[in-house]
Short mmCIF file of C-alpha atoms in Angstrom, two decimals:
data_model
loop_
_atom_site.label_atom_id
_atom_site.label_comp_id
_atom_site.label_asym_id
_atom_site.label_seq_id
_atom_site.Cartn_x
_atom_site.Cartn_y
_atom_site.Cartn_z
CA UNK A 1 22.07 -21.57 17.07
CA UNK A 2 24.87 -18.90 17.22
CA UNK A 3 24.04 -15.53 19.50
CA UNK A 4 23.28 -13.56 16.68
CA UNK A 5 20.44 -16.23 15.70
CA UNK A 6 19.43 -16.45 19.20
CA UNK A 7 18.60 -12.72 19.63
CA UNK A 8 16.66 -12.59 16.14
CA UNK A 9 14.53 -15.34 17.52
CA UNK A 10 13.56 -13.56 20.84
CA UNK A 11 13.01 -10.27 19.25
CA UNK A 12 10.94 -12.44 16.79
CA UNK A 13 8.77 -14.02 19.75
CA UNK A 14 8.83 -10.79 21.53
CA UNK A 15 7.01 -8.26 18.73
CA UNK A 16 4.64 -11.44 18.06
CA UNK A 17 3.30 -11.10 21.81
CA UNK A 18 3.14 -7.63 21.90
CA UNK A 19 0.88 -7.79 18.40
CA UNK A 20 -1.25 -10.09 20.51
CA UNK A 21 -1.24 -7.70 23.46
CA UNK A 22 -2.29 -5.05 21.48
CA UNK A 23 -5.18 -6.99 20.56
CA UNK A 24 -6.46 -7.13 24.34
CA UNK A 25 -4.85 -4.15 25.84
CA UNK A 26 -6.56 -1.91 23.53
CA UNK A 27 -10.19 -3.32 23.80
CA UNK A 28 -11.87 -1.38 26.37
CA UNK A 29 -15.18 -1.31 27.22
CA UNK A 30 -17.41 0.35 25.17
CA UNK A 31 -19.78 2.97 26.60
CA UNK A 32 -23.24 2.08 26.78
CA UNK A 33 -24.58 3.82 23.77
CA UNK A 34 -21.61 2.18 21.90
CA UNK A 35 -22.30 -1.29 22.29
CA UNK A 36 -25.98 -0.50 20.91
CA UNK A 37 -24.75 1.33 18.05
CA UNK A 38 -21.99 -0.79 17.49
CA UNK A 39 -21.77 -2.80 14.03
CA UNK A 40 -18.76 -4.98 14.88
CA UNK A 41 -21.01 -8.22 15.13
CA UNK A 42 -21.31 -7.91 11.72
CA UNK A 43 -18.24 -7.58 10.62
CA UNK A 44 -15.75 -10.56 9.54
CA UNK A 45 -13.25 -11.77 12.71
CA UNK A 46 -10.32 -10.89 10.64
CA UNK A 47 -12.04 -7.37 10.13
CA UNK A 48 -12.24 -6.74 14.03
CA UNK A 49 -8.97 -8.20 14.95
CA UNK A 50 -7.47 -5.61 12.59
CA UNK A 51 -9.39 -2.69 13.49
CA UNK A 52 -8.42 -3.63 17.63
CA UNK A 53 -5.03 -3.95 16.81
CA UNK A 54 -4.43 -0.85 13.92
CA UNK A 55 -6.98 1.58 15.57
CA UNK A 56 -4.34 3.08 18.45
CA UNK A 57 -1.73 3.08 15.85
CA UNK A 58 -3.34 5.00 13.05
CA UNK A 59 -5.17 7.10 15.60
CA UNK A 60 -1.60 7.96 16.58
CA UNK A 61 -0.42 8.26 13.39
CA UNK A 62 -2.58 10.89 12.64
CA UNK A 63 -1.49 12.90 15.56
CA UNK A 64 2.19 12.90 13.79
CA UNK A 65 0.44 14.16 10.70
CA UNK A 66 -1.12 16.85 12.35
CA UNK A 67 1.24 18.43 15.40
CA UNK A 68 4.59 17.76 13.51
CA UNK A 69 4.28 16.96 9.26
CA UNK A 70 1.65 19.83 9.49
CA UNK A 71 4.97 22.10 10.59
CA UNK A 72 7.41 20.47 8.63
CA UNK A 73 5.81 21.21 5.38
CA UNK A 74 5.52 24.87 5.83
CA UNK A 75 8.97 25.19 7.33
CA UNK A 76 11.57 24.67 4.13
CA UNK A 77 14.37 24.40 6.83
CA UNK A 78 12.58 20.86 7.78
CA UNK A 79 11.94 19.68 4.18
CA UNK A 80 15.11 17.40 4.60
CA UNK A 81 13.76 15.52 7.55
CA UNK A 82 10.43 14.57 5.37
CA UNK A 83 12.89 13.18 2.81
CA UNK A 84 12.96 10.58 5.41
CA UNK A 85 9.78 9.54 5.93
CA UNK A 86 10.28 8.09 2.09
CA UNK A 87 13.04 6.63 2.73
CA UNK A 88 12.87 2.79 2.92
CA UNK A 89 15.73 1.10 4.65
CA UNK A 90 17.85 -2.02 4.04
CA UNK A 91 19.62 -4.10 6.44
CA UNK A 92 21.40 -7.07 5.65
CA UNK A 93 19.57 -7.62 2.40
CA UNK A 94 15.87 -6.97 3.45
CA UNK A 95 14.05 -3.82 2.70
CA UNK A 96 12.48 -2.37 5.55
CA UNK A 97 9.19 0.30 4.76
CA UNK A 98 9.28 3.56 4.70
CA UNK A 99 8.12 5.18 7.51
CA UNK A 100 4.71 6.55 5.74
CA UNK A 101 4.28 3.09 4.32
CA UNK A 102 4.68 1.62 7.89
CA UNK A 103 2.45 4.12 9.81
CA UNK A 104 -0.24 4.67 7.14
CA UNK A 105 -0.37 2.70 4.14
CA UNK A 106 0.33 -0.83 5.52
CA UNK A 107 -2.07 -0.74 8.46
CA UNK A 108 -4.93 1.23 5.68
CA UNK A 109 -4.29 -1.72 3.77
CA UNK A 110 -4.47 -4.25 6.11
CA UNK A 111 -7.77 -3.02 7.13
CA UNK A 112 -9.23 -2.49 3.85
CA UNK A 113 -8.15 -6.16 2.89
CA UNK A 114 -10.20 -7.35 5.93
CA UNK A 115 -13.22 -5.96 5.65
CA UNK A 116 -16.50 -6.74 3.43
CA UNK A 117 -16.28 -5.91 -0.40
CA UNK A 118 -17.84 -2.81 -0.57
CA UNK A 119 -16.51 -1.28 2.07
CA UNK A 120 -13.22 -2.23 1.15
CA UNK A 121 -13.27 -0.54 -2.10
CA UNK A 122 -14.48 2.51 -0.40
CA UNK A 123 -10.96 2.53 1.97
CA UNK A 124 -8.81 1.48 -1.25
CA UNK A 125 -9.88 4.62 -2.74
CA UNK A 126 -9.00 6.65 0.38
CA UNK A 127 -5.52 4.68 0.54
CA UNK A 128 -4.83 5.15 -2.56
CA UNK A 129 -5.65 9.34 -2.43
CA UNK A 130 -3.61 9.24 0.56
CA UNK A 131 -0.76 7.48 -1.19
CA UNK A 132 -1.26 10.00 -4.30
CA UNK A 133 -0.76 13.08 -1.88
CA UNK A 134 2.27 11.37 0.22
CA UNK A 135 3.79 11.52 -3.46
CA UNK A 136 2.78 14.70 -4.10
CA UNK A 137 4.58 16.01 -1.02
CA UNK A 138 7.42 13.47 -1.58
CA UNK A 139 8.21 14.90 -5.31
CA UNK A 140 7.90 18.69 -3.99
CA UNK A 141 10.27 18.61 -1.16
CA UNK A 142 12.58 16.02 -2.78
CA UNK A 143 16.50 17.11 -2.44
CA UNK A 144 16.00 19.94 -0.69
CA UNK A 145 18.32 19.80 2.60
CA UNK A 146 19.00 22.35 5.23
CA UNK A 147 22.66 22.42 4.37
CA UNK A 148 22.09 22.04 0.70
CA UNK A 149 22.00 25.58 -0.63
CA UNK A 150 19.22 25.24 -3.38
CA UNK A 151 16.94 28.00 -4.84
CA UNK A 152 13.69 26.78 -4.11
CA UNK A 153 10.78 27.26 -6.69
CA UNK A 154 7.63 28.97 -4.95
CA UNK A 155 5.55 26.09 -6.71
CA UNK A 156 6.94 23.61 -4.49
CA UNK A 157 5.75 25.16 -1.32
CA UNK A 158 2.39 25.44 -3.00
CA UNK A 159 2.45 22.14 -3.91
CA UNK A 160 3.57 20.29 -0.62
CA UNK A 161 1.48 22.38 0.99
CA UNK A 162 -1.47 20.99 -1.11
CA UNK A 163 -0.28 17.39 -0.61
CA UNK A 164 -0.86 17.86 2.86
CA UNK A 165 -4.30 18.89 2.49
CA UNK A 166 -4.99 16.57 0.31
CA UNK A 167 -3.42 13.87 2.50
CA UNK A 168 -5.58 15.38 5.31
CA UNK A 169 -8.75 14.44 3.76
CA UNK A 170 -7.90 11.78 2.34
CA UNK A 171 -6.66 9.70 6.07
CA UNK A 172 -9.91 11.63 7.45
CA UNK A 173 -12.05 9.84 4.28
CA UNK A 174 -10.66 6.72 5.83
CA UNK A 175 -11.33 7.28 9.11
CA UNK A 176 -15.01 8.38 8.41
CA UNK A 177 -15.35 4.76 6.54
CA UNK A 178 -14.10 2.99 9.39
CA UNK A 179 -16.38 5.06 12.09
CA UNK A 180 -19.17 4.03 10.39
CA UNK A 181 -18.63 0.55 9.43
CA UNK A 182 -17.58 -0.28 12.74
CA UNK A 183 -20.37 1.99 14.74
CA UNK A 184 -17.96 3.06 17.51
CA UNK A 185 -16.93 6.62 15.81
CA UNK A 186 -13.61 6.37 17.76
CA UNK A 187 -10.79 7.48 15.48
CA UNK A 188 -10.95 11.29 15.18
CA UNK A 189 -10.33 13.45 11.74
CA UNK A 190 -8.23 15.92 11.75
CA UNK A 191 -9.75 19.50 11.08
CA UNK A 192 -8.43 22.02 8.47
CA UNK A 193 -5.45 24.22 9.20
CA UNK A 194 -6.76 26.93 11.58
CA UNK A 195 -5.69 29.24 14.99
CA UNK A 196 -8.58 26.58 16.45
CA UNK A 197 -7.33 23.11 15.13
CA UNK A 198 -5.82 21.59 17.96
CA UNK A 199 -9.56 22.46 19.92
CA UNK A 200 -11.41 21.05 17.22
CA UNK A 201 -9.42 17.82 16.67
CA UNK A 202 -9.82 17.43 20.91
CA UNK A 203 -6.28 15.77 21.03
CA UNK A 204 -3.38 17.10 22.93
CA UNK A 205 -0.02 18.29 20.94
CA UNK A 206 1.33 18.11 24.31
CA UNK A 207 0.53 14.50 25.29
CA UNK A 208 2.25 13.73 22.20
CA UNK A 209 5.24 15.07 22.60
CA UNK A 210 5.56 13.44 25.88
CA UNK A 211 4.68 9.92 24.15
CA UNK A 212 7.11 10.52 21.74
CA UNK A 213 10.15 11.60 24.04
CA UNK A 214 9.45 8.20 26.55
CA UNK A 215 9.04 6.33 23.24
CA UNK A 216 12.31 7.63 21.84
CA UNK A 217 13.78 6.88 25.31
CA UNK A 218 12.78 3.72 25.19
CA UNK A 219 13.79 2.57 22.29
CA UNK A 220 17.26 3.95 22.80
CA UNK A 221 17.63 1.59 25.67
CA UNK A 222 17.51 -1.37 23.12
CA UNK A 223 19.90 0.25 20.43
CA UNK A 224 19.54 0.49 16.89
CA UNK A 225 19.36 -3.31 16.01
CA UNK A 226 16.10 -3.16 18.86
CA UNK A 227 14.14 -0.13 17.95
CA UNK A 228 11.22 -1.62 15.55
CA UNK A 229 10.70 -4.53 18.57
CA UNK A 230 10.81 -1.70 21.03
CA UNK A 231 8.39 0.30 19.11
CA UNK A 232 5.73 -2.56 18.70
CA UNK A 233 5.73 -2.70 22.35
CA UNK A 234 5.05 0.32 23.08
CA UNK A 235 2.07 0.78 21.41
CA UNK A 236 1.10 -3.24 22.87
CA UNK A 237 1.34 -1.69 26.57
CA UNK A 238 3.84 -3.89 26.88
CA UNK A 239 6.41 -1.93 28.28
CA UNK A 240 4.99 1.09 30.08
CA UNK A 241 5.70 0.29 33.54
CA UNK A 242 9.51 0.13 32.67
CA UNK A 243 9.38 2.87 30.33
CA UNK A 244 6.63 4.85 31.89
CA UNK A 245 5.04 5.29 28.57
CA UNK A 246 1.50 6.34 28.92
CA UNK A 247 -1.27 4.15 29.10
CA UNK A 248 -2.58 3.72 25.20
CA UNK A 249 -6.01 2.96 26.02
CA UNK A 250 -6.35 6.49 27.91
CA UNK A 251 -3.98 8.12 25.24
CA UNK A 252 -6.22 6.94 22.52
CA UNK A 253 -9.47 7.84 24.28
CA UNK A 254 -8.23 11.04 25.08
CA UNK A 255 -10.33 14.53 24.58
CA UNK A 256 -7.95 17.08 25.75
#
C-alpha cells in the first residue's frame, strides 16, 4: 500500500468512528417528562440511529440558515458566496455534494428513508419544498459576483428573498414532523424574520460564530485533502479537547 493509499485508509477508519461517536456522544439523558412522552420505542432501530446521529447536525444546520444565509440573501454583495453552497465539487474523479445537499438534503433524506411509511412521506414532502426553495434561491442569485459588474433585476431580490422563506418553513415543516414522531421536541424552528428572531428561536448567533471559527481552525490544521474528516469529527466530539470546540451536547441543548 503506497502513502497516498495509506492515508485514504486512516481518514477512512477515522470519519467511520467519529459517525459512531456521534451516535453515543450525542445521546444524553432525557429529562424526566421526556422519557414519558417519548415515542422512540416505537420507532424502527434504523429510525433512531439516524435521528441520534443527524439531530446535532441539522439542528446546526439550521443555525447557518438563520444567523448567516438569512444575511447573505439580502446583501447582493454576498450573492457570490451562495453560488457556492451549489456548487458540487470533484476531486480526482468523484463528485463530492454540494454543501446544501450535504447539510440539508442528505441527512432529510436519510431520515425520511428510515422512518415508518407515513411519516416518511410527510418529511419527503418537506425535503422536497426545501429542495424547491434552495432552487429558487439558487436560480435568483446565479452569476451574480461581487466583482462581476451586473445590473441586477429587482425581481431577483424578491425572489431569493422568497426562497428563503419558503426554505424557512419548509426545514421548520421537517423539524415539526420529527418533534412529534420522535416525542422529544428537541430540534428548534426557526421563527420569521423579525427585530425579535434570535429571542424567539432561543439559540445564540454568538455561540455560533465561535463554533464556526474553532471549527474552521481546526480543520485548517489538517489541510485541504483533511477538512471533510476533520469536520465529521467535530460534530462526533471527537476532537474538542485538541481543538477546544465546544461541547455538542450542550451546544445543541442550548437556550441562550
Amino acid at each position: 500500500m503506497d502513502r497516498r493509499s495509506l492515508l485514504t485508509s486512516i481518514i477512512g477508519a477515522t470519519v467511520a468512528t467519529a459517525v459512531a461517536t456521534t451516535i453515543t456522544t450525542t445521546t444524553a439523558p432525557l429529562p424526566v417528562q421526556a422519557v414519558t412522552e417519548s415515542k422512540m420505542d416505537d420507532l424502527p432501530p434504523d429510525a433512531v440511529r439516524s435521528y441520534f446521529q443527524y439531530r446535532v447536525p441539522l439542528q446546526i444546520s439550521a443555525d447557518f440558515y438563520v444567523f448567516e444565509l438569512q444575511g447573505q440573501v439580502k446583501d447582493i454583495d454576498e450573492w457570490g458566496n451562495i453560488g457556492t453552497l451549489f456548487q458540487t465539487k470533484n476531486q480526482r474523479g468523484q463528485g463530492n455534494p454540494s454543501r446544501i445537499e450535504r447539510d440539508f438534503v442528505n441527512p432529510m433524506r436519510i431520515l425520511g428513508l428510515s422512518m415508518p411509511p407515513d411519516v416518511a412521506d410527510d418529511m419527503r414532502d418537506a425535503q422536497f419544498a426545501f429542495e424547491k426553495a434552495m432552487s429558487t434561491i439558487g436560480k435568483a442569485t446565479s452569476g451574480i459576483r461581487r466583482d462581476l459588474p451586473v445590473e441586477i433585476d429587482k425581481s431577483s431580490i424578491v425572489l431569493a428573498q422568497k426562497g428563503w422563506e419558503d426554505g424557512r418553513v419548509a426545514l421548520n415543516r421537517f423539524f415539526d414532523i420529527l418533534n412529534d414522531t420522535t416525542g422529544l421536541g428537541e430540534l428548534k424552528s426557526i421563527p420569521p424574520e423579525g427585530p425579535n428572531q434570535e429571542g424567539e428561536y432561543k439559540r445564540s448567533s454568538r455561540r455560533y460564530s465561535t463554533l464556526m471559527k474553532k471549527t474552521k481552525l481546526c480543520q485548517n490544521r489538517g489541510g485541504p485533502a483533511l477538512s471533510q474528516a476533520w469536520g465529521q469529527l467535530m460534530v462526533s466530539g471527537y476532537m474538542q479537547d485538541s481543538c477546544g470546540i465546544p461541547d455538542m451536547d450542550d451546544y445543541f441543548f442550548q437556550s441562550k
